Structure formats: structure tokens, C-alpha cells
N, C-alpha and C. Protein backbone atom coordinates (compact mmCIF):
# COMPACT_ATOMS: atom_id res chain seq x y z
N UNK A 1 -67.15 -90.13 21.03
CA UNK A 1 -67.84 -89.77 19.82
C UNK A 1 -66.81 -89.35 18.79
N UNK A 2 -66.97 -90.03 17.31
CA UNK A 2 -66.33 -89.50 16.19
C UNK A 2 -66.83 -88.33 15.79
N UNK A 3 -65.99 -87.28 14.90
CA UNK A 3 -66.46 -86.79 13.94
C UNK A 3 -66.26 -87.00 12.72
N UNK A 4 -67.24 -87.07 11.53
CA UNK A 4 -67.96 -87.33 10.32
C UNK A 4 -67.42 -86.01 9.19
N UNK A 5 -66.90 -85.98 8.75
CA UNK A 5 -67.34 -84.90 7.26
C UNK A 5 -68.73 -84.85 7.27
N UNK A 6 -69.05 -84.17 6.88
CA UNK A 6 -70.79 -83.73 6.93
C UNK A 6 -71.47 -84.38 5.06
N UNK A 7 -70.40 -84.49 4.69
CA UNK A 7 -71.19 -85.30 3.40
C UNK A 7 -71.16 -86.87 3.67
N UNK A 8 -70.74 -86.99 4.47
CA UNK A 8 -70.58 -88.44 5.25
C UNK A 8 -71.63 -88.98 5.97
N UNK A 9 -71.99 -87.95 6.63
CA UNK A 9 -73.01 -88.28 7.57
C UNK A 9 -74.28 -88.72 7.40
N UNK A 10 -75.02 -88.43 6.33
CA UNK A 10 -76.05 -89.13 5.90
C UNK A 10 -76.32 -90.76 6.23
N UNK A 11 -74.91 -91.26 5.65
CA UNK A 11 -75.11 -92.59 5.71
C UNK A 11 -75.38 -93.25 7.47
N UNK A 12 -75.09 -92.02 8.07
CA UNK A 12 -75.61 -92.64 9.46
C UNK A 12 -77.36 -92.73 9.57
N UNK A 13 -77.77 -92.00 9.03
CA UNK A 13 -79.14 -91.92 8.89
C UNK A 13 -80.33 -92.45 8.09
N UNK A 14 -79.96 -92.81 7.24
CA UNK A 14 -80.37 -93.60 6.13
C UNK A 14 -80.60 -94.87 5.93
N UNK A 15 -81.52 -95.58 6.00
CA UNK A 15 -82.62 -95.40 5.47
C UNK A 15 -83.58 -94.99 6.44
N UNK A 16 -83.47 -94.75 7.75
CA UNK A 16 -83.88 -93.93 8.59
C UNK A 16 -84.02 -94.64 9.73
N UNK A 17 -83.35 -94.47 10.49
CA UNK A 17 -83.51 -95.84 11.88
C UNK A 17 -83.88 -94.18 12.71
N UNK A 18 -84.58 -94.67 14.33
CA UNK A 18 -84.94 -93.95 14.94
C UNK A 18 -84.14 -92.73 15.82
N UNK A 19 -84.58 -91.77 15.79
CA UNK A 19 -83.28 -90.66 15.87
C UNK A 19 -84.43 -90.08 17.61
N UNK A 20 -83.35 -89.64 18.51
CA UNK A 20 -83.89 -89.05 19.72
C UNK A 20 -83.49 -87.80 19.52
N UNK A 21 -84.42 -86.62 19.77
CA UNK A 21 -84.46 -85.38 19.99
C UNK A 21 -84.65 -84.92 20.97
N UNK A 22 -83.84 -84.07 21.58
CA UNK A 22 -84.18 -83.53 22.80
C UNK A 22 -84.04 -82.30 23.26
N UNK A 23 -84.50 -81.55 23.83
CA UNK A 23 -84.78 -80.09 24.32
C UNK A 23 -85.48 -79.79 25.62
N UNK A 24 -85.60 -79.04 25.44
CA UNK A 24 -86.30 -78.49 27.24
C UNK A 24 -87.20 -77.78 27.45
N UNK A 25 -88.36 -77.77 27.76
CA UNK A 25 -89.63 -76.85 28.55
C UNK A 25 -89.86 -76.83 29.92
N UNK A 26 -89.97 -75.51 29.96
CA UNK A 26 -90.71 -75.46 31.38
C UNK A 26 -89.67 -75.88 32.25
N UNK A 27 -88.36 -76.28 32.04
CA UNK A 27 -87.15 -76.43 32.93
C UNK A 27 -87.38 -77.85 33.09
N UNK A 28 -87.91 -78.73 32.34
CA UNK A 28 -87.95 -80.13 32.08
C UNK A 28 -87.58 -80.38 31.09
N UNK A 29 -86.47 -81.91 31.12
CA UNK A 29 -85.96 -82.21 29.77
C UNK A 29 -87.16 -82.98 29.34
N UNK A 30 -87.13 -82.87 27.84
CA UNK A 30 -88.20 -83.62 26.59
C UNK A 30 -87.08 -84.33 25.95
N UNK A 31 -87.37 -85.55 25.42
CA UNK A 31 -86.62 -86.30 24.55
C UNK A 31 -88.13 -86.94 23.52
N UNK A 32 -87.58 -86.65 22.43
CA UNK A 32 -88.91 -87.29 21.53
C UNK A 32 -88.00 -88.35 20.73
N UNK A 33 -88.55 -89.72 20.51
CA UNK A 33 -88.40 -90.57 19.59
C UNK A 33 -89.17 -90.23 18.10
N UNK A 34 -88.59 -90.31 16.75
CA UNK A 34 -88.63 -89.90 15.75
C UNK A 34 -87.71 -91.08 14.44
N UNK A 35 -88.86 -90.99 13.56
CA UNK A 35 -88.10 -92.15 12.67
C UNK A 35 -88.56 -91.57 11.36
N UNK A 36 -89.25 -90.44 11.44
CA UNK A 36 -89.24 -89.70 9.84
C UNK A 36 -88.45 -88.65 9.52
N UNK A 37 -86.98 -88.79 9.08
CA UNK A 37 -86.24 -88.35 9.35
C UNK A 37 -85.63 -87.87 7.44
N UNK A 38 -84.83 -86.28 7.48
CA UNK A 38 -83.95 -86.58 6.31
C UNK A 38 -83.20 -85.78 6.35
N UNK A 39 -81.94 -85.71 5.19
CA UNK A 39 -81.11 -84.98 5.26
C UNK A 39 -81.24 -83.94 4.09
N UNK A 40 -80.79 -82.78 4.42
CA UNK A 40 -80.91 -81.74 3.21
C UNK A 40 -79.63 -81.25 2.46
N UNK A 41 -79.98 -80.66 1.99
CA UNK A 41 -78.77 -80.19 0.81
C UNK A 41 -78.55 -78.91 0.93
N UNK A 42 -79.22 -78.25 2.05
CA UNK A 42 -78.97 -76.45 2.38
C UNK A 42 -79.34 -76.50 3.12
N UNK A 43 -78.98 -74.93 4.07
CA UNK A 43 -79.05 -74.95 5.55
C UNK A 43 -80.60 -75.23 6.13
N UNK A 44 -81.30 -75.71 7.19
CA UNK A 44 -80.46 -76.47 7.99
C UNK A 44 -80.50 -77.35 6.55
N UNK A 45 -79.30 -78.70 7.75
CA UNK A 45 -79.25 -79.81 6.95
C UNK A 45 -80.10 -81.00 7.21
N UNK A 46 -81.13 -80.42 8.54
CA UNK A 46 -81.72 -82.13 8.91
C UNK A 46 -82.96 -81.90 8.95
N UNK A 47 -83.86 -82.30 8.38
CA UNK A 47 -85.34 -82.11 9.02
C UNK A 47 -86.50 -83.49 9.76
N UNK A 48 -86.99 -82.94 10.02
CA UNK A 48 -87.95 -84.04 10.91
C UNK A 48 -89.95 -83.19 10.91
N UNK A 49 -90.20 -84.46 11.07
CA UNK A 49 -91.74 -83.84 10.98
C UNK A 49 -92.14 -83.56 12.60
N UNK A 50 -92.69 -83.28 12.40
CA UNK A 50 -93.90 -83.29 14.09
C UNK A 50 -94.72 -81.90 13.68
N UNK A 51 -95.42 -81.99 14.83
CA UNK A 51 -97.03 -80.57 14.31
C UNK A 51 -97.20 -80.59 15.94
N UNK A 52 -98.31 -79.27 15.53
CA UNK A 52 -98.98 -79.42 16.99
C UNK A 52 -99.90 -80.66 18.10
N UNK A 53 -100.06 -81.54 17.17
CA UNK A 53 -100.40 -82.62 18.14
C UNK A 53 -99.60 -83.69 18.76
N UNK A 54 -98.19 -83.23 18.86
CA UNK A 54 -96.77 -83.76 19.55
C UNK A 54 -96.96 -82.94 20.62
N UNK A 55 -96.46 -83.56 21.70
CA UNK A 55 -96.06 -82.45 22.86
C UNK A 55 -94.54 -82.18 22.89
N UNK A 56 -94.10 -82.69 21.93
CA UNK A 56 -92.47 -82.09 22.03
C UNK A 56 -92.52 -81.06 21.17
N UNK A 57 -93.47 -80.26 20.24
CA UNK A 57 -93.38 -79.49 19.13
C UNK A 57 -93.43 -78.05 20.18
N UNK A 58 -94.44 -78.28 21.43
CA UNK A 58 -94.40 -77.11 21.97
C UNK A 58 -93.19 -76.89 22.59
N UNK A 59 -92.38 -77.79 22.89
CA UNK A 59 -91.17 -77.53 23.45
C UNK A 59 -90.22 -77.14 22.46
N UNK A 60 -90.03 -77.63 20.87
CA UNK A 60 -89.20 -77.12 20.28
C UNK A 60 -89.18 -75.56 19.74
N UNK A 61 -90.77 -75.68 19.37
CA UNK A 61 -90.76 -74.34 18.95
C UNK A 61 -90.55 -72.76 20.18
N UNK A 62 -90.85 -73.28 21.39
CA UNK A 62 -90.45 -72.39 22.49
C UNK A 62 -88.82 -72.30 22.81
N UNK A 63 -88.30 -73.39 22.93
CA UNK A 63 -87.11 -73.44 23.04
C UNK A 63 -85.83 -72.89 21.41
N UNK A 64 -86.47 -73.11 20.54
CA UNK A 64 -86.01 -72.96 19.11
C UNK A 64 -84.37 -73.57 18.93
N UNK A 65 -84.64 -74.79 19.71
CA UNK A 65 -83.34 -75.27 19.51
C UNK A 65 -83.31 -76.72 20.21
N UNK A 66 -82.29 -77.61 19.45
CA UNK A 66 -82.75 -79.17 20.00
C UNK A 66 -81.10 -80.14 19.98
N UNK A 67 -81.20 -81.37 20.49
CA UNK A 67 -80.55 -81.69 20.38
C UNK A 67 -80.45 -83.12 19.17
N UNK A 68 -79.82 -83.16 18.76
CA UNK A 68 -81.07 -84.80 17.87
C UNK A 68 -79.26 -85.73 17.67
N UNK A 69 -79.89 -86.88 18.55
CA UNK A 69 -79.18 -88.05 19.23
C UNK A 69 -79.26 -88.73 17.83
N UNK A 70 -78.06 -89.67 17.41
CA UNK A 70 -78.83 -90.75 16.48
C UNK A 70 -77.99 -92.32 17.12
N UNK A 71 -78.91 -93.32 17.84
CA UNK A 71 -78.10 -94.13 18.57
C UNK A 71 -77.98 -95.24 17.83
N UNK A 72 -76.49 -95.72 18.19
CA UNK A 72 -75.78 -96.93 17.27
C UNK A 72 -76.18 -97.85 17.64
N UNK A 73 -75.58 -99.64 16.55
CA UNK A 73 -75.80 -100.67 16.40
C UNK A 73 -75.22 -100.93 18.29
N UNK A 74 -74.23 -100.06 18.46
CA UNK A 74 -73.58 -100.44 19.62
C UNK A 74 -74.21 -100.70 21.37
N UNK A 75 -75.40 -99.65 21.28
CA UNK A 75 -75.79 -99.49 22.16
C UNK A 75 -77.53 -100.21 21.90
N UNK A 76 -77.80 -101.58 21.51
CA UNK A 76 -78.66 -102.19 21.36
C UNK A 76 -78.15 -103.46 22.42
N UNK A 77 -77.79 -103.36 23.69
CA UNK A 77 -77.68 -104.32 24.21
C UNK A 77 -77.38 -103.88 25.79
N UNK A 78 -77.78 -102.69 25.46
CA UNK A 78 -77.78 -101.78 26.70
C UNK A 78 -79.02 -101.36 27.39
């Protein structure tokens, strides 16, 4: 894995290809697929939607912390 300047990084995201999030409940990993995605201009810098009718929302908001994957052109053949 590279690292990005953080004003850089956007362009990984943009125009929004599907980003994996992941966290943990109940001592089970959750990974949620997510494609409404953006970047901000103050802290945090990333946001994403979901509500209570996700079952990964109960895991984020219990856990209050996530991981969010964004996978490359590279790994489409895998």
C-alpha cells in the first residue's frame, strides 16, 4: 500500500466507485459494501450514508469506529 497526501486522495474516490467498510459486532467481523460515498473539507474527512435499516449501522455505531477499504482497478481479476 502507498501513501497519498490527503489532498490527493479524493481522486481515489471520485466519482464514487464502491468502497468496503468494515468493523466488528458481537466479536464478528461486518464488512458493508457502499457506493454513496464523499469527501469533506473538515474533520472527519469521509462520509457515507447508512441509517438504521442497515445492519452494519448497528455495528458502527456500537463499535464507533471502522475501517473503509477502497479496492483498485488492480484487484478486478481476483
Amino acid at each position: 500500500m502507498r501513501e497519498l497526501e490527503l489532498s490527493k486522495a479524493f481522486t481515489l474516490i471520485e466519482p464514487g466507485p464502491v468502497v468496503l467498510v468494515t468493523t466488528c459486532a458481537a466479536g464478528r467481523a461486518n464488512v458493508m459494501t457502499i457506493s454513496w460515498t464523499m469527501v469533506l473539507d473538515f474533520s472527519p474527512r469521509f462520509a457515507l450514508t447508512t441509517g438504521p435499516w442497515n445492519h452494519s449501522f448497528a455495528a458502527l455505531e456500537q463499535q464507533r469506529e471502522c475501517v473503509i477499504a477502497i479496492p483498485t482497478v488492480d484487484l478486478l481479476d481476483t
